C-alpha cells in the first residue's frame, strides 16, 4: 500500500542518498524528508526538510530519529541494528530489514551465511586477534598468500590487507576479529544487482563489470553490461536465485562477484542497498537502481531494468596529496561532450581517494564508451584550492 505524505528518514546523507532522493522527485507526493548524519555538510542536505545530527552507530540516536519517520532507508549498512530492530517492532518500515543488516555488517557472519545457504564463496577461517593469526601461521595452518578482512566497518578497501608471509602479519595485519580468506586468482569482477518489491515481484539488472584501481582497490570504472559465456551466466543466475531465496524480504541487493581462472563464480560481498557499481544505471537503464530502491521502499511496483544504451561510469576521486577546499578541473569540458553526464556530489572539501562525483558515458557500444572514458581520465582532475 502506497502511503502519500509520509515521512521518510535517511540514515545517512551521502551521495547514495542524494541520488535516491533525486530519482524519486518526479513522483514525490509531498513526502517529508528527514536525514540523520554526523554533520550538516553532506550531499543530501539541500533536499532535507529537517536534519538531525547523530551517529548511525548509536542506539539512541537511531531510535529517536526513526520514531519520527514512517519509512527508514539506509544509505549504508554500518548502522545500529538493534535500534533498527526496535523500530521495526514499533511498526516502522526499514530498508533493509534489521535481521539482514546483522548478517551483512559482520563479515564473519556474512561468510557463514553463504556457507549455510550453499552460496559459492572463497575458503576462509575466522580469527579473534593477531596473536591467533600468528599461532596458526607458525603451526603451518595458513597457506600464504591470504586476505585478511576485519569483521566490522571495512568498506572501499578499508579493513582489508593481503598477507604474504608470517612477517606481514606483524607489519600489515589487523589486531581484530577477522576472516582469513584464500587468495583467489581473479580474472574478472562483476556486480549483480537484484531484489524484490513489497508485492513479491523480483528483478535483476544486466550483469555489471567492475574495474578497480590497483593501489586503492576502489572502483575506477563500471560497465552497464558484459560479455560472458553460457557457463558463467548460468552460475550468476543460480547465485541470484539463492540470494533472493535466502533474503526473503523486500529490498535491493548488490552482490560483488569474482570469476576465477577455473571459471568459477564466487560471491565476495553483498551490500543490502544501492551500490557504487550501479551508478551508470541513471543514464544507462530505463529504471535506475536509485529509483528502483525508492519504488521498493515506498510501496510501488518495480521498474524496467533493461539497458537503454551501453554505458560506462568513471568514478571521480580526490587526487593524491590534495586536502582541503575542492577545485574541479576539466568539468566544463566534460559537460560539453556529447552523451556525457556529470554528477558532482556537492562535497565542499577533498582528500585523497574521496568519492567526489562520477561521469557516465553512453554510446552505441562499450568500445565507443571506453574511448571517451580515456579522454575523460586525462581531462578531469579533482584537487584542493
PDB file of N, CA and C in Angstrom, residues 195-293:
ATOM      1  N   UNK A 195      16.741  -7.915  -6.608  1.00  0.00           N
ATOM      2  CA  UNK A 195      15.927  -7.621  -5.436  1.00  0.00           C
ATOM      3  C   UNK A 195      14.468  -7.965  -5.629  1.00  0.00           C
ATOM      4  N   UNK A 196      13.650  -7.401  -4.721  1.00  0.00           N
ATOM      5  CA  UNK A 196      12.228  -7.735  -4.686  1.00  0.00           C
ATOM      6  C   UNK A 196      11.452  -6.551  -4.127  1.00  0.00           C
ATOM      7  N   UNK A 197      10.281  -6.260  -4.704  1.00  0.00           N
ATOM      8  CA  UNK A 197       9.470  -5.178  -4.154  1.00  0.00           C
ATOM      9  C   UNK A 197       8.537  -5.725  -3.072  1.00  0.00           C
ATOM     10  N   UNK A 198       7.731  -4.850  -2.486  1.00  0.00           N
ATOM     11  CA  UNK A 198       6.851  -5.261  -1.388  1.00  0.00           C
ATOM     12  C   UNK A 198       5.699  -6.145  -1.852  1.00  0.00           C
ATOM     13  N   UNK A 199       5.512  -6.232  -3.180  1.00  0.00           N
ATOM     14  CA  UNK A 199       4.442  -7.059  -3.740  1.00  0.00           C
ATOM     15  C   UNK A 199       4.944  -8.446  -4.153  1.00  0.00           C
ATOM     16  N   UNK A 200       6.242  -8.706  -3.935  1.00  0.00           N
ATOM     17  CA  UNK A 200       6.801 -10.005  -4.263  1.00  0.00           C
ATOM     18  C   UNK A 200       7.392 -10.108  -5.655  1.00  0.00           C
ATOM     19  N   UNK A 201       7.384  -9.007  -6.429  1.00  0.00           N
ATOM     20  CA  UNK A 201       7.970  -9.016  -7.772  1.00  0.00           C
ATOM     21  C   UNK A 201       9.492  -8.928  -7.673  1.00  0.00           C
ATOM     22  N   UNK A 202      10.183  -9.792  -8.399  1.00  0.00           N
ATOM     23  CA  UNK A 202      11.637  -9.833  -8.361  1.00  0.00           C
ATOM     24  C   UNK A 202      12.236  -9.217  -9.615  1.00  0.00           C
ATOM     25  N   UNK A 203      13.475  -8.737  -9.493  1.00  0.00           N
ATOM     26  CA  UNK A 203      14.150  -8.107 -10.630  1.00  0.00           C
ATOM     27  C   UNK A 203      15.639  -8.413 -10.585  1.00  0.00           C
ATOM     28  N   UNK A 204      16.266  -8.239 -11.741  1.00  0.00           N
ATOM     29  CA  UNK A 204      17.715  -8.430 -11.864  1.00  0.00           C
ATOM     30  C   UNK A 204      18.209  -7.526 -12.990  1.00  0.00           C
ATOM     31  N   UNK A 205      19.239  -6.759 -12.726  1.00  0.00           N
ATOM     32  CA  UNK A 205      19.828  -5.902 -13.752  1.00  0.00           C
ATOM     33  C   UNK A 205      20.820  -6.698 -14.591  1.00  0.00           C
ATOM     34  N   UNK A 206      21.093  -6.245 -15.820  1.00  0.00           N
ATOM     35  CA  UNK A 206      22.158  -6.886 -16.591  1.00  0.00           C
ATOM     36  C   UNK A 206      23.448  -6.902 -15.769  1.00  0.00           C
ATOM     37  N   UNK A 207      24.213  -7.977 -15.892  1.00  0.00           N
ATOM     38  CA  UNK A 207      25.434  -8.130 -15.108  1.00  0.00           C
ATOM     39  C   UNK A 207      26.426  -7.011 -15.423  1.00  0.00           C
ATOM     40  N   UNK A 208      26.944  -6.406 -14.369  1.00  0.00           N
ATOM     41  CA  UNK A 208      27.852  -5.263 -14.468  1.00  0.00           C
ATOM     42  C   UNK A 208      29.284  -5.752 -14.269  1.00  0.00           C
ATOM     43  N   UNK A 209      30.224  -5.179 -15.014  1.00  0.00           N
ATOM     44  CA  UNK A 209      31.635  -5.496 -14.785  1.00  0.00           C
ATOM     45  C   UNK A 209      32.309  -4.307 -14.121  1.00  0.00           C
ATOM     46  N   UNK A 210      33.172  -4.599 -13.139  1.00  0.00           N
ATOM     47  CA  UNK A 210      33.856  -3.558 -12.384  1.00  0.00           C
ATOM     48  C   UNK A 210      35.359  -3.619 -12.649  1.00  0.00           C
ATOM     49  N   UNK A 211      35.957  -2.435 -12.698  1.00  0.00           N
ATOM     50  CA  UNK A 211      37.398  -2.302 -12.885  1.00  0.00           C
ATOM     51  C   UNK A 211      37.935  -1.431 -11.754  1.00  0.00           C
ATOM     52  N   UNK A 212      38.974  -1.898 -11.071  1.00  0.00           N
ATOM     53  CA  UNK A 212      39.434  -1.273  -9.840  1.00  0.00           C
ATOM     54  C   UNK A 212      40.801  -0.603  -9.988  1.00  0.00           C
ATOM     55  N   UNK A 213      41.015   0.416  -9.143  1.00  0.00           N
ATOM     56  CA  UNK A 213      42.344   0.996  -9.002  1.00  0.00           C
ATOM     57  C   UNK A 213      43.261  -0.055  -8.364  1.00  0.00           C
ATOM     58  N   UNK A 214      44.438  -0.234  -8.939  1.00  0.00           N
ATOM     59  CA  UNK A 214      45.351  -1.254  -8.430  1.00  0.00           C
ATOM     60  C   UNK A 214      45.826  -0.943  -7.009  1.00  0.00           C
ATOM     61  N   UNK A 215      46.100   0.325  -6.718  1.00  0.00           N
ATOM     62  CA  UNK A 215      46.667   0.691  -5.417  1.00  0.00           C
ATOM     63  C   UNK A 215      45.603   0.796  -4.328  1.00  0.00           C
ATOM     64  N   UNK A 216      44.467   1.400  -4.634  1.00  0.00           N
ATOM     65  CA  UNK A 216      43.475   1.711  -3.601  1.00  0.00           C
ATOM     66  C   UNK A 216      42.386   0.667  -3.464  1.00  0.00           C
ATOM     67  N   UNK A 217      42.222  -0.179  -4.471  1.00  0.00           N
ATOM     68  CA  UNK A 217      41.143  -1.172  -4.506  1.00  0.00           C
ATOM     69  C   UNK A 217      39.762  -0.524  -4.495  1.00  0.00           C
ATOM     70  N   UNK A 218      39.684   0.739  -4.940  1.00  0.00           N
ATOM     71  CA  UNK A 218      38.410   1.440  -5.101  1.00  0.00           C
ATOM     72  C   UNK A 218      37.991   1.340  -6.556  1.00  0.00           C
ATOM     73  N   UNK A 219      36.688   1.223  -6.783  1.00  0.00           N
ATOM     74  CA  UNK A 219      36.189   1.072  -8.152  1.00  0.00           C
ATOM     75  C   UNK A 219      36.580   2.281  -9.004  1.00  0.00           C
ATOM     76  N   UNK A 220      37.130   2.007 -10.176  1.00  0.00           N
ATOM     77  CA  UNK A 220      37.517   3.049 -11.124  1.00  0.00           C
ATOM     78  C   UNK A 220      36.423   3.230 -12.169  1.00  0.00           C
ATOM     79  N   UNK A 221      36.068   2.141 -12.852  1.00  0.00           N
ATOM     80  CA  UNK A 221      35.053   2.195 -13.916  1.00  0.00           C
ATOM     81  C   UNK A 221      34.082   1.028 -13.796  1.00  0.00           C
ATOM     82  N   UNK A 222      32.853   1.250 -14.289  1.00  0.00           N
ATOM     83  CA  UNK A 222      31.806   0.238 -14.280  1.00  0.00           C
ATOM     84  C   UNK A 222      31.136   0.222 -15.644  1.00  0.00           C
ATOM     85  N   UNK A 223      30.944  -0.969 -16.205  1.00  0.00           N
ATOM     86  CA  UNK A 223      30.243  -1.083 -17.488  1.00  0.00           C
ATOM     87  C   UNK A 223      28.816  -1.581 -17.262  1.00  0.00           C
ATOM     88  N   UNK A 224      27.888  -1.130 -18.101  1.00  0.00           N
ATOM     89  CA  UNK A 224      26.465  -1.437 -17.914  1.00  0.00           C
ATOM     90  C   UNK A 224      26.100  -2.872 -18.254  1.00  0.00           C
ATOM     91  N   UNK A 225      26.961  -3.562 -18.970  1.00  0.00           N
ATOM     92  CA  UNK A 225      26.772  -4.987 -19.221  1.00  0.00           C
ATOM     93  C   UNK A 225      28.135  -5.575 -19.531  1.00  0.00           C
ATOM     94  N   UNK A 226      28.196  -6.881 -19.704  1.00  0.00           N
ATOM     95  CA  UNK A 226      29.473  -7.514 -20.054  1.00  0.00           C
ATOM     96  C   UNK A 226      29.206  -8.793 -20.825  1.00  0.00           C
ATOM     97  N   UNK A 227      30.193  -9.176 -21.605  1.00  0.00           N
ATOM     98  CA  UNK A 227      30.091 -10.399 -22.398  1.00  0.00           C
ATOM     99  C   UNK A 227      30.627 -11.569 -21.578  1.00  0.00           C
ATOM    100  N   UNK A 228      29.796 -12.563 -21.341  1.00  0.00           N
ATOM    101  CA  UNK A 228      30.215 -13.754 -20.608  1.00  0.00           C
ATOM    102  C   UNK A 228      29.667 -14.985 -21.313  1.00  0.00           C
ATOM    103  N   UNK A 229      30.282 -16.135 -21.034  1.00  0.00           N
ATOM    104  CA  UNK A 229      29.825 -17.364 -21.696  1.00  0.00           C
ATOM    105  C   UNK A 229      28.620 -17.969 -20.958  1.00  0.00           C
ATOM    106  N   UNK A 230      28.055 -18.989 -21.542  1.00  0.00           N
ATOM    107  CA  UNK A 230      26.836 -19.598 -21.003  1.00  0.00           C
ATOM    108  C   UNK A 230      27.070 -20.173 -19.609  1.00  0.00           C
ATOM    109  N   UNK A 231      28.247 -20.797 -19.404  1.00  0.00           N
ATOM    110  CA  UNK A 231      28.557 -21.393 -18.108  1.00  0.00           C
ATOM    111  C   UNK A 231      28.590 -20.325 -17.010  1.00  0.00           C
ATOM    112  N   UNK A 232      29.238 -19.197 -17.296  1.00  0.00           N
ATOM    113  CA  UNK A 232      29.313 -18.108 -16.314  1.00  0.00           C
ATOM    114  C   UNK A 232      27.930 -17.547 -16.033  1.00  0.00           C
ATOM    115  N   UNK A 233      27.137 -17.359 -17.093  1.00  0.00           N
ATOM    116  CA  UNK A 233      25.794 -16.805 -16.913  1.00  0.00           C
ATOM    117  C   UNK A 233      24.920 -17.729 -16.076  1.00  0.00           C
ATOM    118  N   UNK A 234      25.048 -19.032 -16.293  1.00  0.00           N
ATOM    119  CA  UNK A 234      24.228 -19.968 -15.518  1.00  0.00           C
ATOM    120  C   UNK A 234      24.612 -19.937 -14.046  1.00  0.00           C
ATOM    121  N   UNK A 235      25.904 -19.755 -13.750  1.00  0.00           N
ATOM    122  CA  UNK A 235      26.337 -19.645 -12.357  1.00  0.00           C
ATOM    123  C   UNK A 235      25.806 -18.363 -11.717  1.00  0.00           C
ATOM    124  N   UNK A 236      25.839 -17.265 -12.475  1.00  0.00           N
ATOM    125  CA  UNK A 236      25.317 -15.990 -11.977  1.00  0.00           C
ATOM    126  C   UNK A 236      23.823 -16.109 -11.693  1.00  0.00           C
ATOM    127  N   UNK A 237      23.092 -16.722 -12.615  1.00  0.00           N
ATOM    128  CA  UNK A 237      21.646 -16.894 -12.431  1.00  0.00           C
ATOM    129  C   UNK A 237      21.345 -17.734 -11.189  1.00  0.00           C
ATOM    130  N   UNK A 238      22.143 -18.778 -10.976  1.00  0.00           N
ATOM    131  CA  UNK A 238      21.942 -19.637  -9.808  1.00  0.00           C
ATOM    132  C   UNK A 238      22.206 -18.877  -8.511  1.00  0.00           C
ATOM    133  N   UNK A 239      23.246 -18.020  -8.531  1.00  0.00           N
ATOM    134  CA  UNK A 239      23.555 -17.210  -7.346  1.00  0.00           C
ATOM    135  C   UNK A 239      22.435 -16.224  -7.065  1.00  0.00           C
ATOM    136  N   UNK A 240      21.917 -15.579  -8.119  1.00  0.00           N
ATOM    137  CA  UNK A 240      20.811 -14.634  -7.945  1.00  0.00           C
ATOM    138  C   UNK A 240      19.610 -15.331  -7.303  1.00  0.00           C
ATOM    139  N   UNK A 241      19.309 -16.537  -7.770  1.00  0.00           N
ATOM    140  CA  UNK A 241      18.176 -17.287  -7.222  1.00  0.00           C
ATOM    141  C   UNK A 241      18.399 -17.607  -5.752  1.00  0.00           C
ATOM    142  N   UNK A 242      19.637 -18.006  -5.394  1.00  0.00           N
ATOM    143  CA  UNK A 242      19.928 -18.335  -3.996  1.00  0.00           C
ATOM    144  C   UNK A 242      19.871 -17.095  -3.109  1.00  0.00           C
ATOM    145  N   UNK A 243      20.342 -15.964  -3.616  1.00  0.00           N
ATOM    146  CA  UNK A 243      20.295 -14.718  -2.850  1.00  0.00           C
ATOM    147  C   UNK A 243      18.848 -14.352  -2.551  1.00  0.00           C
ATOM    148  N   UNK A 244      17.997 -14.394  -3.565  1.00  0.00           N
ATOM    149  CA  UNK A 244      16.608 -13.995  -3.388  1.00  0.00           C
ATOM    150  C   UNK A 244      15.813 -15.025  -2.579  1.00  0.00           C
ATOM    151  N   UNK A 245      16.266 -16.263  -2.577  1.00  0.00           N
ATOM    152  CA  UNK A 245      15.637 -17.287  -1.741  1.00  0.00           C
ATOM    153  C   UNK A 245      16.061 -17.124  -0.283  1.00  0.00           C
ATOM    154  N   UNK A 246      17.320 -16.731  -0.084  1.00  0.00           N
ATOM    155  CA  UNK A 246      17.861 -16.595   1.269  1.00  0.00           C
ATOM    156  C   UNK A 246      17.391 -15.318   1.950  1.00  0.00           C
ATOM    157  N   UNK A 247      17.317 -14.221   1.188  1.00  0.00           N
ATOM    158  CA  UNK A 247      16.819 -12.954   1.706  1.00  0.00           C
ATOM    159  C   UNK A 247      15.369 -12.805   1.231  1.00  0.00           C
ATOM    160  N   UNK A 248      14.449 -13.102   2.108  1.00  0.00           N
ATOM    161  CA  UNK A 248      13.056 -13.228   1.681  1.00  0.00           C
ATOM    162  C   UNK A 248      12.284 -11.920   1.669  1.00  0.00           C
ATOM    163  N   UNK A 249      12.794 -10.863   2.292  1.00  0.00           N
ATOM    164  CA  UNK A 249      12.059  -9.615   2.373  1.00  0.00           C
ATOM    165  C   UNK A 249      12.227  -8.746   1.139  1.00  0.00           C
ATOM    166  N   UNK A 250      11.534  -7.603   1.160  1.00  0.00           N
ATOM    167  CA  UNK A 250      11.680  -6.617   0.085  1.00  0.00           C
ATOM    168  C   UNK A 250      13.002  -5.880   0.261  1.00  0.00           C
ATOM    169  N   UNK A 251      13.665  -5.598  -0.849  1.00  0.00           N
ATOM    170  CA  UNK A 251      14.932  -4.888  -0.777  1.00  0.00           C
ATOM    171  C   UNK A 251      15.706  -4.992  -2.066  1.00  0.00           C
ATOM    172  N   UNK A 252      16.876  -4.403  -2.067  1.00  0.00           N
ATOM    173  CA  UNK A 252      17.779  -4.429  -3.216  1.00  0.00           C
ATOM    174  C   UNK A 252      19.132  -4.921  -2.728  1.00  0.00           C
ATOM    175  N   UNK A 253      19.732  -5.835  -3.497  1.00  0.00           N
ATOM    176  CA  UNK A 253      20.988  -6.458  -3.100  1.00  0.00           C
ATOM    177  C   UNK A 253      22.026  -6.274  -4.200  1.00  0.00           C
ATOM    178  N   UNK A 254      23.171  -5.728  -3.846  1.00  0.00           N
ATOM    179  CA  UNK A 254      24.292  -5.596  -4.781  1.00  0.00           C
ATOM    180  C   UNK A 254      25.332  -6.639  -4.397  1.00  0.00           C
ATOM    181  N   UNK A 255      25.543  -7.597  -5.280  1.00  0.00           N
ATOM    182  CA  UNK A 255      26.379  -8.754  -4.977  1.00  0.00           C
ATOM    183  C   UNK A 255      27.684  -8.655  -5.765  1.00  0.00           C
ATOM    184  N   UNK A 256      28.793  -8.540  -5.050  1.00  0.00           N
ATOM    185  CA  UNK A 256      30.107  -8.491  -5.699  1.00  0.00           C
ATOM    186  C   UNK A 256      30.566  -9.911  -5.998  1.00  0.00           C
ATOM    187  N   UNK A 257      30.941 -10.157  -7.256  1.00  0.00           N
ATOM    188  CA  UNK A 257      31.296 -11.495  -7.717  1.00  0.00           C
ATOM    189  C   UNK A 257      32.709 -11.533  -8.283  1.00  0.00           C
ATOM    190  N   UNK A 258      33.399 -12.631  -8.032  1.00  0.00           N
ATOM    191  CA  UNK A 258      34.700 -12.908  -8.645  1.00  0.00           C
ATOM    192  C   UNK A 258      34.544 -14.041  -9.657  1.00  0.00           C
ATOM    193  N   UNK A 259      35.233 -13.934 -10.778  1.00  0.00           N
ATOM    194  CA  UNK A 259      35.387 -15.055 -11.707  1.00  0.00           C
ATOM    195  C   UNK A 259      36.836 -15.497 -11.633  1.00  0.00           C
ATOM    196  N   UNK A 260      37.074 -16.759 -11.230  1.00  0.00           N
ATOM    197  CA  UNK A 260      38.458 -17.213 -11.076  1.00  0.00           C
ATOM    198  C   UNK A 260      38.962 -17.885 -12.350  1.00  0.00           C
ATOM    199  N   UNK A 261      40.216 -18.268 -12.322  1.00  0.00           N
ATOM    200  CA  UNK A 261      40.858 -18.813 -13.518  1.00  0.00           C
ATOM    201  C   UNK A 261      40.301 -20.179 -13.915  1.00  0.00           C
ATOM    202  N   UNK A 262      39.590 -20.837 -13.007  1.00  0.00           N
ATOM    203  CA  UNK A 262      38.964 -22.126 -13.318  1.00  0.00           C
ATOM    204  C   UNK A 262      37.544 -21.972 -13.845  1.00  0.00           C
ATOM    205  N   UNK A 263      37.094 -20.717 -13.954  1.00  0.00           N
ATOM    206  CA  UNK A 263      35.751 -20.466 -14.466  1.00  0.00           C
ATOM    207  C   UNK A 263      34.664 -20.491 -13.409  1.00  0.00           C
ATOM    208  N   UNK A 264      35.062 -20.493 -12.128  1.00  0.00           N
ATOM    209  CA  UNK A 264      34.087 -20.490 -11.042  1.00  0.00           C
ATOM    210  C   UNK A 264      33.682 -19.063 -10.669  1.00  0.00           C
ATOM    211  N   UNK A 265      32.397 -18.849 -10.433  1.00  0.00           N
ATOM    212  CA  UNK A 265      31.892 -17.560  -9.972  1.00  0.00           C
ATOM    213  C   UNK A 265      31.681 -17.653  -8.462  1.00  0.00           C
ATOM    214  N   UNK A 266      32.322 -16.737  -7.710  1.00  0.00           N
ATOM    215  CA  UNK A 266      32.280 -16.749  -6.256  1.00  0.00           C
ATOM    216  C   UNK A 266      31.757 -15.420  -5.738  1.00  0.00           C
ATOM    217  N   UNK A 267      30.978 -15.472  -4.666  1.00  0.00           N
ATOM    218  CA  UNK A 267      30.487 -14.251  -4.036  1.00  0.00           C
ATOM    219  C   UNK A 267      31.575 -13.693  -3.119  1.00  0.00           C
ATOM    220  N   UNK A 268      31.906 -12.418  -3.298  1.00  0.00           N
ATOM    221  CA  UNK A 268      32.843 -11.748  -2.405  1.00  0.00           C
ATOM    222  C   UNK A 268      32.095 -11.116  -1.241  1.00  0.00           C
ATOM    223  N   UNK A 269      31.223 -10.166  -1.544  1.00  0.00           N
ATOM    224  CA  UNK A 269      30.439  -9.482  -0.517  1.00  0.00           C
ATOM    225  C   UNK A 269      29.077  -9.097  -1.065  1.00  0.00           C
ATOM    226  N   UNK A 270      28.162  -8.809  -0.154  1.00  0.00           N
ATOM    227  CA  UNK A 270      26.838  -8.321  -0.529  1.00  0.00           C
ATOM    228  C   UNK A 270      26.573  -7.005   0.188  1.00  0.00           C
ATOM    229  N   UNK A 271      26.042  -6.036  -0.546  1.00  0.00           N
ATOM    230  CA  UNK A 271      25.586  -4.785   0.052  1.00  0.00           C
ATOM    231  C   UNK A 271      24.059  -4.768  -0.002  1.00  0.00           C
ATOM    232  N   UNK A 272      23.383  -4.490   1.128  1.00  0.00           N
ATOM    233  CA  UNK A 272      21.918  -4.537   1.158  1.00  0.00           C
ATOM    234  C   UNK A 272      21.288  -3.200   0.787  1.00  0.00           C
ATOM    235  N   UNK A 273      21.715  -2.643  -0.348  1.00  0.00           N
ATOM    236  CA  UNK A 273      21.355  -1.252  -0.677  1.00  0.00           C
ATOM    237  C   UNK A 273      21.840  -0.925  -2.077  1.00  0.00           C
ATOM    238  N   UNK A 274      21.543   0.320  -2.499  1.00  0.00           N
ATOM    239  CA  UNK A 274      22.134   0.798  -3.757  1.00  0.00           C
ATOM    240  C   UNK A 274      23.647   0.825  -3.605  1.00  0.00           C
ATOM    241  N   UNK A 275      24.344   0.746  -4.731  1.00  0.00           N
ATOM    242  CA  UNK A 275      25.785   0.471  -4.679  1.00  0.00           C
ATOM    243  C   UNK A 275      26.528   1.301  -5.714  1.00  0.00           C
ATOM    244  N   UNK A 276      27.785   1.544  -5.424  1.00  0.00           N
ATOM    245  CA  UNK A 276      28.646   2.291  -6.331  1.00  0.00           C
ATOM    246  C   UNK A 276      28.685   1.673  -7.730  1.00  0.00           C
ATOM    247  N   UNK A 277      28.497   0.370  -7.817  1.00  0.00           N
ATOM    248  CA  UNK A 277      28.572  -0.322  -9.111  1.00  0.00           C
ATOM    249  C   UNK A 277      27.348  -0.085  -9.985  1.00  0.00           C
ATOM    250  N   UNK A 278      26.326   0.577  -9.447  1.00  0.00           N
ATOM    251  CA  UNK A 278      25.111   0.798 -10.233  1.00  0.00           C
ATOM    252  C   UNK A 278      24.903   2.226 -10.690  1.00  0.00           C
ATOM    253  N   UNK A 279      25.923   3.071 -10.571  1.00  0.00           N
ATOM    254  CA  UNK A 279      25.758   4.479 -10.936  1.00  0.00           C
ATOM    255  C   UNK A 279      25.379   4.673 -12.402  1.00  0.00           C
ATOM    256  N   UNK A 280      25.914   3.834 -13.283  1.00  0.00           N
ATOM    257  CA  UNK A 280      25.654   4.003 -14.707  1.00  0.00           C
ATOM    258  C   UNK A 280      24.189   3.772 -15.052  1.00  0.00           C
ATOM    259  N   UNK A 281      23.428   3.166 -14.140  1.00  0.00           N
ATOM    260  CA  UNK A 281      22.014   2.876 -14.425  1.00  0.00           C
ATOM    261  C   UNK A 281      21.164   4.139 -14.508  1.00  0.00           C
ATOM    262  N   UNK A 282      21.674   5.281 -14.009  1.00  0.00           N
ATOM    263  CA  UNK A 282      20.901   6.531 -14.094  1.00  0.00           C
ATOM    264  C   UNK A 282      20.658   6.898 -15.552  1.00  0.00           C
ATOM    265  N   UNK A 283      21.700   6.841 -16.351  1.00  0.00           N
ATOM    266  CA  UNK A 283      21.567   7.141 -17.780  1.00  0.00           C
ATOM    267  C   UNK A 283      21.415   5.884 -18.641  1.00  0.00           C
ATOM    268  N   UNK A 284      21.948   4.742 -18.159  1.00  0.00           N
ATOM    269  CA  UNK A 284      22.048   3.562 -19.000  1.00  0.00           C
ATOM    270  C   UNK A 284      20.871   2.609 -18.970  1.00  0.00           C
ATOM    271  N   UNK A 285      19.994   2.721 -17.936  1.00  0.00           N
ATOM    272  CA  UNK A 285      18.867   1.792 -17.811  1.00  0.00           C
ATOM    273  C   UNK A 285      17.554   2.567 -17.681  1.00  0.00           C
ATOM    274  N   UNK A 286      16.467   1.940 -18.051  1.00  0.00           N
ATOM    275  CA  UNK A 286      15.168   2.620 -18.004  1.00  0.00           C
ATOM    276  C   UNK A 286      14.808   3.025 -16.572  1.00  0.00           C
ATOM    277  N   UNK A 287      15.069   2.153 -15.643  1.00  0.00           N
ATOM    278  CA  UNK A 287      14.843   2.469 -14.229  1.00  0.00           C
ATOM    279  C   UNK A 287      16.168   2.286 -13.498  1.00  0.00           C
ATOM    280  N   UNK A 288      16.704   3.356 -12.946  1.00  0.00           N
ATOM    281  CA  UNK A 288      17.990   3.275 -12.258  1.00  0.00           C
ATOM    282  C   UNK A 288      17.859   2.488 -10.962  1.00  0.00           C
ATOM    283  N   UNK A 289      18.994   2.046 -10.432  1.00  0.00           N
ATOM    284  CA  UNK A 289      18.968   1.354  -9.141  1.00  0.00           C
ATOM    285  C   UNK A 289      18.415   2.257  -8.041  1.00  0.00           C
ATOM    286  N   UNK A 290      18.630   3.568  -8.168  1.00  0.00           N
ATOM    287  CA  UNK A 290      18.179   4.511  -7.144  1.00  0.00           C
ATOM    288  C   UNK A 290      16.654   4.649  -7.152  1.00  0.00           C
ATOM    289  N   UNK A 291      16.097   4.816  -8.350  1.00  0.00           N
ATOM    290  CA  UNK A 291      14.638   4.856  -8.455  1.00  0.00           C
ATOM    291  C   UNK A 291      14.039   3.528  -8.022  1.00  0.00           C
ATOM    292  N   UNK A 292      14.708   2.435  -8.381  1.00  0.00           N
ATOM    293  CA  UNK A 292      14.198   1.117  -8.014  1.00  0.00           C
ATOM    294  C   UNK A 292      14.096   0.962  -6.503  1.00  0.00           C
ATOM    295  N   UNK A 293      15.125   1.407  -5.801  1.00  0.00           N
ATOM    296  CA  UNK A 293      15.128   1.272  -4.343  1.00  0.00           C
ATOM    297  C   UNK A 293      14.039   2.137  -3.707  1.00  0.00           C
TER     298      UNK A 293
END
